[in-house]
Every structure is written in C-alpha cells, then in structure tokens.
CSV table of C-alpha atoms and ligand atoms in Angstrom, one decimal:
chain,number,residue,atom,x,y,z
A,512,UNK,CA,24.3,227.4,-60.1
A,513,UNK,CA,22.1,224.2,-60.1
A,514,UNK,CA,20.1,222.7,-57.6
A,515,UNK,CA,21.0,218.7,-57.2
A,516,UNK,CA,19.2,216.3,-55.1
A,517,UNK,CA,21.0,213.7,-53.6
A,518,UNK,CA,19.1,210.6,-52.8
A,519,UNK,CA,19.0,207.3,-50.4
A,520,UNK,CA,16.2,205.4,-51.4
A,521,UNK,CA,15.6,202.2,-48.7
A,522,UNK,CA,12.5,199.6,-49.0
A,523,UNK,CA,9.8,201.9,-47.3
A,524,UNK,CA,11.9,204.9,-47.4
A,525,UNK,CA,13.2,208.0,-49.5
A,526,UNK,CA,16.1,210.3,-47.5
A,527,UNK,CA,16.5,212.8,-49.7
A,528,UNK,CA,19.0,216.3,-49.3
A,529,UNK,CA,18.7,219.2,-51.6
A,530,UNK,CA,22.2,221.2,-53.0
A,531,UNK,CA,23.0,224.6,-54.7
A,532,UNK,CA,25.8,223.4,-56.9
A,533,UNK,CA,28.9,224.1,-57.0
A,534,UNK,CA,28.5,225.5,-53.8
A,535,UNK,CA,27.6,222.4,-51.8
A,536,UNK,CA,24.8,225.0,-50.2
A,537,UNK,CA,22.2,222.4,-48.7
A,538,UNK,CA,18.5,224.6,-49.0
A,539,UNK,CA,16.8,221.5,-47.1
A,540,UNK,CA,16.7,217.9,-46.6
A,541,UNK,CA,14.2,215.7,-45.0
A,542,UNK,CA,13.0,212.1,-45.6
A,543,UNK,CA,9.9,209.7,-46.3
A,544,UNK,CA,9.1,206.8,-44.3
A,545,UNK,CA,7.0,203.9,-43.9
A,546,UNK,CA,6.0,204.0,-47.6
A,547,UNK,CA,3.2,202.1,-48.5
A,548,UNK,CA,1.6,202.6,-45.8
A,549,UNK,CA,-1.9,204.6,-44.6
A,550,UNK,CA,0.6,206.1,-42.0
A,551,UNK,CA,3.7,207.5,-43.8
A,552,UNK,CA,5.8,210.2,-41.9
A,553,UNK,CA,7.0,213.2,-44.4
A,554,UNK,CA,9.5,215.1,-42.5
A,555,UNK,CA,11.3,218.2,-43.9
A,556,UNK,CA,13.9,220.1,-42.1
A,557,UNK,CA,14.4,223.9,-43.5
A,558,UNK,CA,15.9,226.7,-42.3
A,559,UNK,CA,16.0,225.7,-38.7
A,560,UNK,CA,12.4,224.3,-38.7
A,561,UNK,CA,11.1,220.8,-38.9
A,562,UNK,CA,7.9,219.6,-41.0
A,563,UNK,CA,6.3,216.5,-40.1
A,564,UNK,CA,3.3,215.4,-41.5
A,565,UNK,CA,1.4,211.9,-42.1
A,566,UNK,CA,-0.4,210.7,-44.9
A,567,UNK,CA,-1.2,208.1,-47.0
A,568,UNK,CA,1.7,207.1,-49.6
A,569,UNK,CA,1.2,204.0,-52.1
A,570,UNK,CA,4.3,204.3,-53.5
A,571,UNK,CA,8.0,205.2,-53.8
A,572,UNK,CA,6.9,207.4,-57.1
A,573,UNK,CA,3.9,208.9,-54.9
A,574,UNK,CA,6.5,209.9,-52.3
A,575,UNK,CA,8.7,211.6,-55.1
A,576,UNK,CA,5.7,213.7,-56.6
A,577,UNK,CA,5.0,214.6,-52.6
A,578,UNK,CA,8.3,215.7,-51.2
A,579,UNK,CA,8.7,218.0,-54.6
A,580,UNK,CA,4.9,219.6,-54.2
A,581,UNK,CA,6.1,220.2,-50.4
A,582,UNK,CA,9.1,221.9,-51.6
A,583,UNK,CA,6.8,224.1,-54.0
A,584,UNK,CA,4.4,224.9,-51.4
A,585,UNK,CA,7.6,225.7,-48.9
A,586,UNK,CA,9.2,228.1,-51.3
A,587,UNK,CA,12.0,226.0,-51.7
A,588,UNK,CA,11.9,225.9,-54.9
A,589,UNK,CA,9.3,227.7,-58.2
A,590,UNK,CA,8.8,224.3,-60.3
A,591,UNK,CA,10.1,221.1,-60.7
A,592,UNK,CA,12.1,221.9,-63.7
A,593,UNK,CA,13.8,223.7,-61.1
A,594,UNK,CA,16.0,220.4,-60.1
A,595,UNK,CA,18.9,219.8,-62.6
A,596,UNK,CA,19.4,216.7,-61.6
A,597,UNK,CA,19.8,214.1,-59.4
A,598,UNK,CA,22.3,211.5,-57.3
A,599,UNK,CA,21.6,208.1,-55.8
A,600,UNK,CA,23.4,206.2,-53.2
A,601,UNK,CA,24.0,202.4,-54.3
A,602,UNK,CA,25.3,199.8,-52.3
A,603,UNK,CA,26.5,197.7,-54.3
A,604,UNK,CA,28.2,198.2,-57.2
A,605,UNK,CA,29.9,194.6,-57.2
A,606,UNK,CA,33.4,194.1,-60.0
A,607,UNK,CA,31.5,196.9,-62.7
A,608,UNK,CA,31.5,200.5,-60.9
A,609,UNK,CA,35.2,201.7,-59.7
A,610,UNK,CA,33.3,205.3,-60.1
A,611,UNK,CA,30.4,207.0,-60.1
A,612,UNK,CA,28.5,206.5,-63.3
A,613,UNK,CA,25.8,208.7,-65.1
A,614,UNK,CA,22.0,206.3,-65.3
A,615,UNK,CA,21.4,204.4,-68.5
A,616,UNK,CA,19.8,201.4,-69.1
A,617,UNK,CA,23.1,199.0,-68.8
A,618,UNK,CA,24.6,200.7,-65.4
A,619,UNK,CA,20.8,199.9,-64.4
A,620,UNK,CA,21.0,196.2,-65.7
A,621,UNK,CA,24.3,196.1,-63.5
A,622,UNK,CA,22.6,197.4,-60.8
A,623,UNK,CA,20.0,195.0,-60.9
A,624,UNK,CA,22.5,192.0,-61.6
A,625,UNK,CA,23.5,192.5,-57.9
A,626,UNK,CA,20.6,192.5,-55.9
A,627,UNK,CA,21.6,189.1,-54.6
A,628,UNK,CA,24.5,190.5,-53.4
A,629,UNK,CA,22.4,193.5,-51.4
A,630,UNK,CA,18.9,192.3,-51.6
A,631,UNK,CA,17.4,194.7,-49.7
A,632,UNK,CA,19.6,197.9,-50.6
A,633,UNK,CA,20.4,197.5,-54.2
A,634,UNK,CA,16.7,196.6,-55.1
A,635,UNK,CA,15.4,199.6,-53.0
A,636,UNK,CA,17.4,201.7,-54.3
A,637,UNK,CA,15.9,201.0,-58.0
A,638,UNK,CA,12.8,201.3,-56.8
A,639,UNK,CA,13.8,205.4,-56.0
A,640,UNK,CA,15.9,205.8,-59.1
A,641,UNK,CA,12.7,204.4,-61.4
A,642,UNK,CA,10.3,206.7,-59.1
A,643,UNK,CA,12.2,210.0,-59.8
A,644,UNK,CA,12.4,209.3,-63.7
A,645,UNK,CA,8.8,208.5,-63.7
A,646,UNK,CA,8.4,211.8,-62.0
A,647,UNK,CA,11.2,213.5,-63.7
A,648,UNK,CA,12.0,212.1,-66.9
A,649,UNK,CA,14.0,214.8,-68.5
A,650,UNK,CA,16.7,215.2,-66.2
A,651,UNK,CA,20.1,213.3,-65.9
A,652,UNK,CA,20.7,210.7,-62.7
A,653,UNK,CA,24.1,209.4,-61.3
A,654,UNK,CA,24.5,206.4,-59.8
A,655,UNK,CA,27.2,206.5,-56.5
A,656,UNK,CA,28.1,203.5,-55.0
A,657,UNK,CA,29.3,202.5,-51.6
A,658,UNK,CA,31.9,200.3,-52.9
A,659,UNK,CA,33.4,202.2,-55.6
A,660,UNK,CA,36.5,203.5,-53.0
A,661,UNK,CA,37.2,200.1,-52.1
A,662,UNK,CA,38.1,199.3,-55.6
A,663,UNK,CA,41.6,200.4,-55.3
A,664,UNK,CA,42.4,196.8,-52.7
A,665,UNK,CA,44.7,194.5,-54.1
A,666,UNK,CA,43.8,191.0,-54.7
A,667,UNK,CA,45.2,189.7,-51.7
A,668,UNK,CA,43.4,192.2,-49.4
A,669,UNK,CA,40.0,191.2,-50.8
A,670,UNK,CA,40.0,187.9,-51.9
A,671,UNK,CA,38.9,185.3,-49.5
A,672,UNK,CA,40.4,181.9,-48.8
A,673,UNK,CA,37.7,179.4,-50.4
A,674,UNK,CA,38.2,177.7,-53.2
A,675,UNK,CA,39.3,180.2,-56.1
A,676,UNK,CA,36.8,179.0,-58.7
A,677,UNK,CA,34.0,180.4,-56.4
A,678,UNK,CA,35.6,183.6,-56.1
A,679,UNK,CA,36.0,183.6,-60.0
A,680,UNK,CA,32.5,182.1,-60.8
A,681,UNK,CA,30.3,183.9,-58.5
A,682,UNK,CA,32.4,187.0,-58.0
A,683,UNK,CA,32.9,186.6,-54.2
A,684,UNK,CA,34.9,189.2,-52.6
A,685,UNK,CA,35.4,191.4,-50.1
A,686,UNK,CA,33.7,194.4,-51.7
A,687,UNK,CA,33.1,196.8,-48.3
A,688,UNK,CA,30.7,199.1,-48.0
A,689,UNK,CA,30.8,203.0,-46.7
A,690,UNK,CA,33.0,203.9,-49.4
A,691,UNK,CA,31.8,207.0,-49.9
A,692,UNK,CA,32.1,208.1,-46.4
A,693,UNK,CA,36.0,206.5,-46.0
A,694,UNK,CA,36.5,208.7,-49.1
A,695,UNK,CA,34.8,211.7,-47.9
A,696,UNK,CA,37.0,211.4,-44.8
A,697,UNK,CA,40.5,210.6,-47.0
A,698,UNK,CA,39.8,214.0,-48.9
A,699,UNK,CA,38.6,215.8,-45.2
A,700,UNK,CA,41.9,214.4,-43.7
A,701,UNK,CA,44.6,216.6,-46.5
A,702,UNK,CA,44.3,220.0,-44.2
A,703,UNK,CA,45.9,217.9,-41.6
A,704,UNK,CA,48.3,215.6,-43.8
A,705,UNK,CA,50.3,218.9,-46.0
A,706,UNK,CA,53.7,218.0,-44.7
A,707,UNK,CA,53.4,214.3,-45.0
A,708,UNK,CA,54.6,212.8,-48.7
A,709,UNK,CA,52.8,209.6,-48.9
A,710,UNK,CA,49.9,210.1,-46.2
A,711,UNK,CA,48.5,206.9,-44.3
A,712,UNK,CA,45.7,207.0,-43.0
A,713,UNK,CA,43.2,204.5,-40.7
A,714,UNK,CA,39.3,206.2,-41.0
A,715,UNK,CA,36.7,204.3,-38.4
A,716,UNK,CA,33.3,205.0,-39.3
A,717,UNK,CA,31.5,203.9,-36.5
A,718,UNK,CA,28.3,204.2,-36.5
A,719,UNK,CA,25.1,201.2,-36.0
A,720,UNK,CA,27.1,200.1,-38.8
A,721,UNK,CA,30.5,200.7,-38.5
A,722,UNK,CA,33.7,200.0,-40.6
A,723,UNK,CA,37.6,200.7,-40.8
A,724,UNK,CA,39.7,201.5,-43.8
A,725,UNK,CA,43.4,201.8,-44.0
A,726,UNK,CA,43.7,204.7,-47.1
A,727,UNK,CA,47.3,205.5,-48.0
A,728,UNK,CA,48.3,208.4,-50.4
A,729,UNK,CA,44.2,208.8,-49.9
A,730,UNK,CA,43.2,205.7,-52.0
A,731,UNK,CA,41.4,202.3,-50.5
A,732,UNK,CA,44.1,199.7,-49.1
A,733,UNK,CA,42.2,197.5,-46.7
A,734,UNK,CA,38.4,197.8,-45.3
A,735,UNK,CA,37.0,196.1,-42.9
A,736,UNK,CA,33.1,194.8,-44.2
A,737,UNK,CA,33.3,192.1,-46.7
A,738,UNK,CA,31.4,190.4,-49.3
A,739,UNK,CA,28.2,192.4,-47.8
A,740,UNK,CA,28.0,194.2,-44.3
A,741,UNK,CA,28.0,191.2,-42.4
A,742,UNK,CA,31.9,192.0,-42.1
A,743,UNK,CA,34.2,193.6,-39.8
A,744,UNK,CA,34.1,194.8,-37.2
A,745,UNK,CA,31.2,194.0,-34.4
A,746,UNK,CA,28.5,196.1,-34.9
A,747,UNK,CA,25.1,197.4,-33.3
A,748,UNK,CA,23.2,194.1,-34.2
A,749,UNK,CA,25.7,192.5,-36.5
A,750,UNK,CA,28.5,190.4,-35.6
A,751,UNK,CA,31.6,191.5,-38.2
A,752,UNK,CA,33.6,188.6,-39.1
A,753,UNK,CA,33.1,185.5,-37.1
A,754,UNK,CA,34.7,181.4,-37.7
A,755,UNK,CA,32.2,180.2,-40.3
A,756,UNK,CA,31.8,177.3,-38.0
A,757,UNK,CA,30.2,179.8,-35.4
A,758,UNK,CA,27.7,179.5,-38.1
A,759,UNK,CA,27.0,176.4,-38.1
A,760,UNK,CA,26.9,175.4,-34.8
A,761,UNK,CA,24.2,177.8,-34.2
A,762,UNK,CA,22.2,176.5,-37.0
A,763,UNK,CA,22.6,172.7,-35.7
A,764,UNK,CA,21.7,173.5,-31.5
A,765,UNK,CA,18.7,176.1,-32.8
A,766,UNK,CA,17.5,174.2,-35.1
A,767,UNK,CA,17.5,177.0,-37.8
A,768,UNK,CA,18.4,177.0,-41.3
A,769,UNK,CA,21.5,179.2,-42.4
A,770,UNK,CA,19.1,182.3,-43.6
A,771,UNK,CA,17.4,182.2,-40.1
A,772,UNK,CA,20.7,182.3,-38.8
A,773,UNK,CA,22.3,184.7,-40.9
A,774,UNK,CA,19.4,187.1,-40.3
A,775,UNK,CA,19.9,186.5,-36.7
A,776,UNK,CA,24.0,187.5,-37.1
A,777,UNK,CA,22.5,190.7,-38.9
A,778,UNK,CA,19.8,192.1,-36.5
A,779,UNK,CA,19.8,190.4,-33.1
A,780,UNK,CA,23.7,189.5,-32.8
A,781,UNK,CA,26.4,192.5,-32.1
A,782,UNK,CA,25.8,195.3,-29.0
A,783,UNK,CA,22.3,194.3,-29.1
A,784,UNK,CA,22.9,190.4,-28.6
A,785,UNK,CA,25.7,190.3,-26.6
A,786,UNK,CA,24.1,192.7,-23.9
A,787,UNK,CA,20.9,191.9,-23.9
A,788,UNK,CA,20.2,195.8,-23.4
A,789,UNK,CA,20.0,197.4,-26.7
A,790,UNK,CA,21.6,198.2,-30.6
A,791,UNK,CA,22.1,202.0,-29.6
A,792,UNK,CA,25.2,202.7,-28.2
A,793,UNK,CA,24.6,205.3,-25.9
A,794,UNK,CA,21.8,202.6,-23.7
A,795,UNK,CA,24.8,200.3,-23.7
A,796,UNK,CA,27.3,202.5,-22.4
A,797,UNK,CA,24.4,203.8,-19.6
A,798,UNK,CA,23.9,200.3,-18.8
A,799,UNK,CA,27.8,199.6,-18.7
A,800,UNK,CA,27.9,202.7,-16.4
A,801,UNK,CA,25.1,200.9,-14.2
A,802,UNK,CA,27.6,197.8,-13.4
A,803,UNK,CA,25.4,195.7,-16.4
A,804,UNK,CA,27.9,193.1,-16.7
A,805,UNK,CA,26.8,191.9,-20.4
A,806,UNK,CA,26.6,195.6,-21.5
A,807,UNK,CA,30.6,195.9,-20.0
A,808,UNK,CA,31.6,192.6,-22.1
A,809,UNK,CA,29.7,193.9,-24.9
A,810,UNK,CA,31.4,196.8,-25.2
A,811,UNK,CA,34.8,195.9,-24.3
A,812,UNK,CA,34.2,193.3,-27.0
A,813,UNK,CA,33.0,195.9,-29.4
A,814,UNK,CA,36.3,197.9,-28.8
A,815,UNK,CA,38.8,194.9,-28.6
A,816,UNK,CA,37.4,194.2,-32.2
A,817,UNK,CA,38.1,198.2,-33.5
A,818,UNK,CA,41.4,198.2,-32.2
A,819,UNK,CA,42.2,194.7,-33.8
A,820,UNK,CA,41.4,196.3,-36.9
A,821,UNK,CA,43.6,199.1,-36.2
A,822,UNK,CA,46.7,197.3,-35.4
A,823,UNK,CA,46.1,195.1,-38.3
A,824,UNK,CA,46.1,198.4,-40.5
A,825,UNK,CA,49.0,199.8,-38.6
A,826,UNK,CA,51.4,196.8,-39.8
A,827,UNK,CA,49.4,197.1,-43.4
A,828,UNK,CA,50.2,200.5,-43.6
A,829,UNK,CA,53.6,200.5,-42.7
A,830,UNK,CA,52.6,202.9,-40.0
A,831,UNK,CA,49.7,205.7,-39.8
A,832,UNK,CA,50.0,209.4,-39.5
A,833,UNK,CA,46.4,210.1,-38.6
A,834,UNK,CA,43.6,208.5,-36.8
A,835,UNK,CA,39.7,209.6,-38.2
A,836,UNK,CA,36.6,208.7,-35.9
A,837,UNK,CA,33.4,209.6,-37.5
A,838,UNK,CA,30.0,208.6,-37.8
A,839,UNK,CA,27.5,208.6,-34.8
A,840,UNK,CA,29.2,207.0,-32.4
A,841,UNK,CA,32.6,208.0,-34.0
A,842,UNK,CA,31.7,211.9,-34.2
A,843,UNK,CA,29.2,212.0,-30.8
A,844,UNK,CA,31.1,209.4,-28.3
A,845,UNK,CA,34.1,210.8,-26.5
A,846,UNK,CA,33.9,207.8,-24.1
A,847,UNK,CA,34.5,205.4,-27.2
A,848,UNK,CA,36.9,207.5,-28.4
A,849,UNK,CA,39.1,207.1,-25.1
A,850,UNK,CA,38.7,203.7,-24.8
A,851,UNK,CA,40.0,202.7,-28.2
A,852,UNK,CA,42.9,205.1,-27.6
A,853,UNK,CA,43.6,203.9,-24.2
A,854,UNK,CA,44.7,200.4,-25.8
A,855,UNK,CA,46.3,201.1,-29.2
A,856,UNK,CA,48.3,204.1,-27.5
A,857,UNK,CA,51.2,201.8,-26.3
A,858,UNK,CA,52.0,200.6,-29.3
A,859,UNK,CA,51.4,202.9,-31.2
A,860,UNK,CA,52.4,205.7,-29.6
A,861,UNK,CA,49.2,207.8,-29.7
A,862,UNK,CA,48.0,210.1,-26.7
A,863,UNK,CA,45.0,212.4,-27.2
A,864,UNK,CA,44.2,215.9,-25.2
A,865,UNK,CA,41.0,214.5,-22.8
A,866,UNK,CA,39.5,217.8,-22.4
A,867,UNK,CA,39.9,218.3,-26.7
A,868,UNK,CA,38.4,215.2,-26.8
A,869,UNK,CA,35.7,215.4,-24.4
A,870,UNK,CA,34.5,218.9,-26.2
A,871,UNK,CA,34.0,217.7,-29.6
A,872,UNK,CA,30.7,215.8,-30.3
A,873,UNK,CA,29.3,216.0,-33.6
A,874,UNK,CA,32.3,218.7,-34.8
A,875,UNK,CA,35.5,218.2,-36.3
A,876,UNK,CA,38.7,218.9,-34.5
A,877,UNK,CA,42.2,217.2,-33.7
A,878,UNK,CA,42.1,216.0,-30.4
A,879,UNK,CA,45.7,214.1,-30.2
A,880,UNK,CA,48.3,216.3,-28.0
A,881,UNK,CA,51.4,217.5,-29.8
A,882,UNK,CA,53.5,214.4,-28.4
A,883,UNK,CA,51.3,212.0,-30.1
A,884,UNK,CA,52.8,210.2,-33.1
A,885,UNK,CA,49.8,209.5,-34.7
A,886,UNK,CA,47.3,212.5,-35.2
A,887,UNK,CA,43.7,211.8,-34.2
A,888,UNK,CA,41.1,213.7,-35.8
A,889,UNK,CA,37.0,213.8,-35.5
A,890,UNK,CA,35.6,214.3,-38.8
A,891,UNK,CA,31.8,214.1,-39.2
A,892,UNK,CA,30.8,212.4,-42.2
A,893,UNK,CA,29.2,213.6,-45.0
A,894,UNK,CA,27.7,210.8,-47.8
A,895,UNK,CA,25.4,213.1,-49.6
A,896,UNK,CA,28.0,215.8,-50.3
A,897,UNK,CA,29.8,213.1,-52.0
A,898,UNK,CA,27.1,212.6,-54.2
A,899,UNK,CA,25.8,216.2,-55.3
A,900,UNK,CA,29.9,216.5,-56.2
A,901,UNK,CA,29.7,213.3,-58.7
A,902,UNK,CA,26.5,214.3,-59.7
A,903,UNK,CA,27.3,217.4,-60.8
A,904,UNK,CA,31.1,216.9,-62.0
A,905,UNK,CA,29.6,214.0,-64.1
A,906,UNK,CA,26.5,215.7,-65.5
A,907,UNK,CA,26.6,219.5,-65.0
A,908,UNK,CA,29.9,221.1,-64.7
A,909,UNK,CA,31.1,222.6,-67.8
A,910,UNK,CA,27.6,223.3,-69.3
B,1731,AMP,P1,24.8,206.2,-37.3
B,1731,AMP,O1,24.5,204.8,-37.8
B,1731,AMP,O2,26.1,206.8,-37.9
B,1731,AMP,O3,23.6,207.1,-37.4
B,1731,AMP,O4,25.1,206.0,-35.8
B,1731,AMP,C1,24.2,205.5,-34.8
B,1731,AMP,C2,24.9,205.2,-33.5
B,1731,AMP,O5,25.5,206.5,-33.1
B,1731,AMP,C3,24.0,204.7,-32.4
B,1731,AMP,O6,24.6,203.6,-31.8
B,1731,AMP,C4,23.9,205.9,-31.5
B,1731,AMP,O7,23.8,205.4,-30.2
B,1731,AMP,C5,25.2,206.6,-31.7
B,1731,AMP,N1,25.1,207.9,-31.2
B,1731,AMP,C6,24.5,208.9,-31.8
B,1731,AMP,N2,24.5,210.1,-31.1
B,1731,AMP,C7,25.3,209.7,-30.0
B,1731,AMP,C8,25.8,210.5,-28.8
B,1731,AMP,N3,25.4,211.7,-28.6
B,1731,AMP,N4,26.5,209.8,-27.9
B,1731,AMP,C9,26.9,208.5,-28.1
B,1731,AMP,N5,26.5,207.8,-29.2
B,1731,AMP,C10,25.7,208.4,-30.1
C-alpha cells in the first residue's frame, strides 16, 4: 500500500487528489486557488466534509507545504514521508511522450521545450512539479500527459494541410488534448464491448471544454482538438475549428491583431459568444428554454458540430459499437444527450431508453434500448485515477 498524490497544477492554482495504491482508495482531494494572492481559497473535501479556508499564499511551493500541514493537522496522514510519491497532469507532451514518463531533468527540458505550444498549462504545470520537489525532494514524480493517447493517429489523421515543411520544422500537428480522459473511458468501455472482436468506439467528452475521439480496438484513431484546444468541436468560450479566413476577417473589421483575436476565439467566442447569455451550459439551455433565440442557435450550433464529429468518426471507424458521453455536460445533461441522439439516430441507427437516460446524471449506465445498433453509455470521467495508476505502475509497483 502507498499513498500517491495526483496533481493538476494551473497558473494560480494546485488541484490536488490523494490515493491508497493499488487500491485506487481516494482518502481526500481538495484544491488551492488564487495563489499569489492575500486572498487564496484552500479547500479540502474529506470524508463527506468540506474545508475552506483563506489565507495568504506567495507561492505554488507555499501552497504545497500548506495543503500537506492541512492534511497532518486533519489526520489524513502522520508525516510527509507518508506520500510515496507523486503524478502530474501535463498538457502537452508535443512528438516526445507516447507514455507516461518518470521526472528527470530531460523529460523536464522537454516539458519546458513546449510551453509555446501550451503557454499557460505546460508552464503552470512546472511551476507545481518544481514546488513539490522543493518540498519533497526525496520522492519519485511522473509526468502524464494529455496527449500521450492521441499518439496512436496516423499521419493523415493529424497532419494538417499547410505547407509540409512547417509541419516538419515546427512540429505542427494535431496533437489533441483530454487523452487521458478518452483513455480512461476506452478502458471503462471493455465491460460493455466482451463480445465484440475489434471494438470501435466514439468517446465525447464534453465538458466547458469538450472533445471527441474515435478509439478502435481501444487505441487513439481520430480526436477532435488540434494543434492546442482551439480545435474541435465548439466549446463553452472556444470556437473548435473554424476557416482560418474567419480569422482574419475579424482581425481586419476589429481592428485587432491575431493574438487579440485568437484570445477572443478562446474565451469570449463558443456558447458564451454566440448567445450572449453565458459559457455554462446549464444558463444556456435555461435561456434556450425561455424562447432566447441566440441561446437556441447557440446550442443547436453546439450540437450540429458534435454530431458532425460523430458521423465523421462513424465513416472513420468503419462503424461504432458504442457511444460514451462523459464530462460535465456529457455525464449531468440528459437534455444534450437527447438532442445529439435525436439527429445521428437515423443514420446510424441508434435509439436510447428516455427514462434510462433522463435518470442518470453524474453516474454511469447504458442508456440505448436493446434495438439500438449502437450502445450508448454515460461514463463519468476520471483523469486523476489515470494518473495515481502510471504513477504507481512506473515508480512503485513491484518494490
Ligand atoms: P467540466 O468542464 O467537465 O467541469 O464541465 C463543465 C460544464 O458542465 C459546464 O458547462 C456546466 O454547465 C456543465 N454541467 C455541470 N453540471 C451540469 C448539470 N447538472 N446539468 C447540465 N450541465 C452541467
């Protein structure tokens, strides 16, 4: 037995979820926010009860040394020596990481190598790897990264029609991100798939940022994001994929250079820009319900684009024998749900059981009837299990 931490570390703040290994027990998780400021929130969730406190934290190690002294002072655990180790969600891990990888100083130079292609995620996330070690410099860190499932694409799924020396020179790519949930969900999706031979299978996590993968014999065929997040499908302030000319003719009638612009596609543009209303999907579909006619085009827009992606997977998978939604809006939104079904189900001949569906938010279940041809299942995600696995396959199983 071991206890694992698994980490998300973001630019002011430190998710955190604590694991008995092998058991995938979790003994508390919680999170830091607004580091580096007078008026940080510390919030602990443990055994039913929430802990919220505010303080002062300078820094990302500062938070570290915090979080552990609260998880003395909460019984949680005796000492610090008491954690064996610990896992960090990256990004991206760019062309270098098809796998997880144990922390040393090249995986780190790597990591570091591709903060221009996550600025704000890759670099944050150093920033919490460097703060534990400061804090905890005798024990062993893994690095999992977001892209690592996607690795599996062949070249013609993820390489992009600009001119090819680009693609070579600056590694562009579609790289995807949410790998680690898309896996989670392929390896979830085998208690439904034993009688099929070569499963295929189409996972939507859809969440504020959402993304569809067509997995078949559970590896990585397609995804939807691209060379960063931007990608896809449309999200709760980003646009997915767009003409690049959209681009550009925004830039020229605004007056705004392609980085205002391409900030604006991140955070004002998706269910948030096209109805005016809000990012959060459940004050769009209130609105929608309301007669807000830019909260019904933004969500019918929202679902034309997931079901685009899964008729495009369909035809690349040479069929599909099961259906995932997952994620916040995937796992908590039986309205979504029946909407996307509603137009794929023609074609491909997929029905779901309303009342199945309509009783599973935030649990898993199947809710396709026994006529369907495709099975539908909600699977709620789980990243951070993902990562106490690697973590401990790579540095503690076996000792
Ligand atoms: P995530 O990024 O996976 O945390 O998902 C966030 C999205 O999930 C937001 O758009 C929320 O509106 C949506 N969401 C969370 N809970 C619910 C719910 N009970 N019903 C509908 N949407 C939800």
């Amino acid at each position: 037995m071991a206890k694992i931490m698994a980490i998300n570390a973001g630019s002011s703040s430190l998710k955190f979820k604590l694991y008995e290994m092998p058991q995938e027990q979790v003994l508390t998780s919680g999170i830091v926010e607004k580091i580096g400021h007078d008026d940080a929130i510390f919030t602990l969730k443990h055994q039913g009860e929430k802990i919220n406190k505010i303080l002062s934290i300078k820094d990302h190690a500062e938070a570290v040394k915090l979080m552990l002294d609260e998880l003395i002072n909460n019984h949680i655990i005796s000492s610090y020596d008491e954690i064996k180790a610990t896992g960090h969600r990256i990004v991206q891990g760019g062309k270098y990481f098809k796998h997880s990888e144990i922390f040393n100083e090249d995986v780190e130079a790597k990591i570091e190598s591709l903060i221009p292609l996550a600025p704000l995620h890759n670099a944050a996330h150093l920033i919490g790897y460097r703060a534990f070690k400061k804090i905890l410099p005798n024990i062993g860190a893994v690095a999992v990264f977001d892209t690592a499932f996607h690795m599996t694409m062949q070249e013609e799924d993820y390489i992009f029609p600009i001119p090819y020396e680009y693609s070579e020179k600056y590694d562009i790519r579609r790289y995807g991100a949410h790998g680690t949930s898309h896996h989670y969900l392929a390896l979830e999706s085998k208690k439904y798939l034993s009688d099929v031979k070569h499963p295929k299978i189409i996972t939507c996590h859809i969440g504020s940022g959402a993304s569809i993968s067509a997995i078949k014999d559970y590896q990585c065929v397609a995804t939807s994001m691209g060379l960063t997040p931007l990608g896809g499908i449309m999200m709760g302030t980003r646009t997915g994929d767009l003409d690049p000319s959209v681009m550009k003719y925004c830039c020229y009638c605004e007056n705004k250079s392609a980085e205002e612009m391409f900030q604006i596609f991140n955070k004002k543009s998706g269910l948030l820009g096209v109805s005016g209303v809000s990012n959060d999907s459940r004050d769009v579909l209130s609105a929608l319900e309301n007669g807000n006619k830019r909260a019904i085009l933004a969500y019918k827009l929202f679902i034309r684009r997931i079901c685009d992606f899964i008729g495009q997977y369909y035809v690349r998978l040479g069929g599909c024998d099961l259906i995932v939604f997952s994620a916040g809006i995937g796992e908590n939104s039986p309205e979504t749900r029946t909407m996307i079904i509603e137009q794929i189900k023609d074609a491909l001949h997929v029905e779901i059981d309303e009342k199945l569906n309509s009783s599973l938010r935030g649990k898993e279940g199947l809710i396709s009837t026994s006529n369907s041809q495709i099975k539908v299942a909600v699977i709620p995600t789980d990243e951070e299990v993902m990562i106490a696995r690697d973590t401990y396959n790579l540095l503690l199983k076996g000792n």
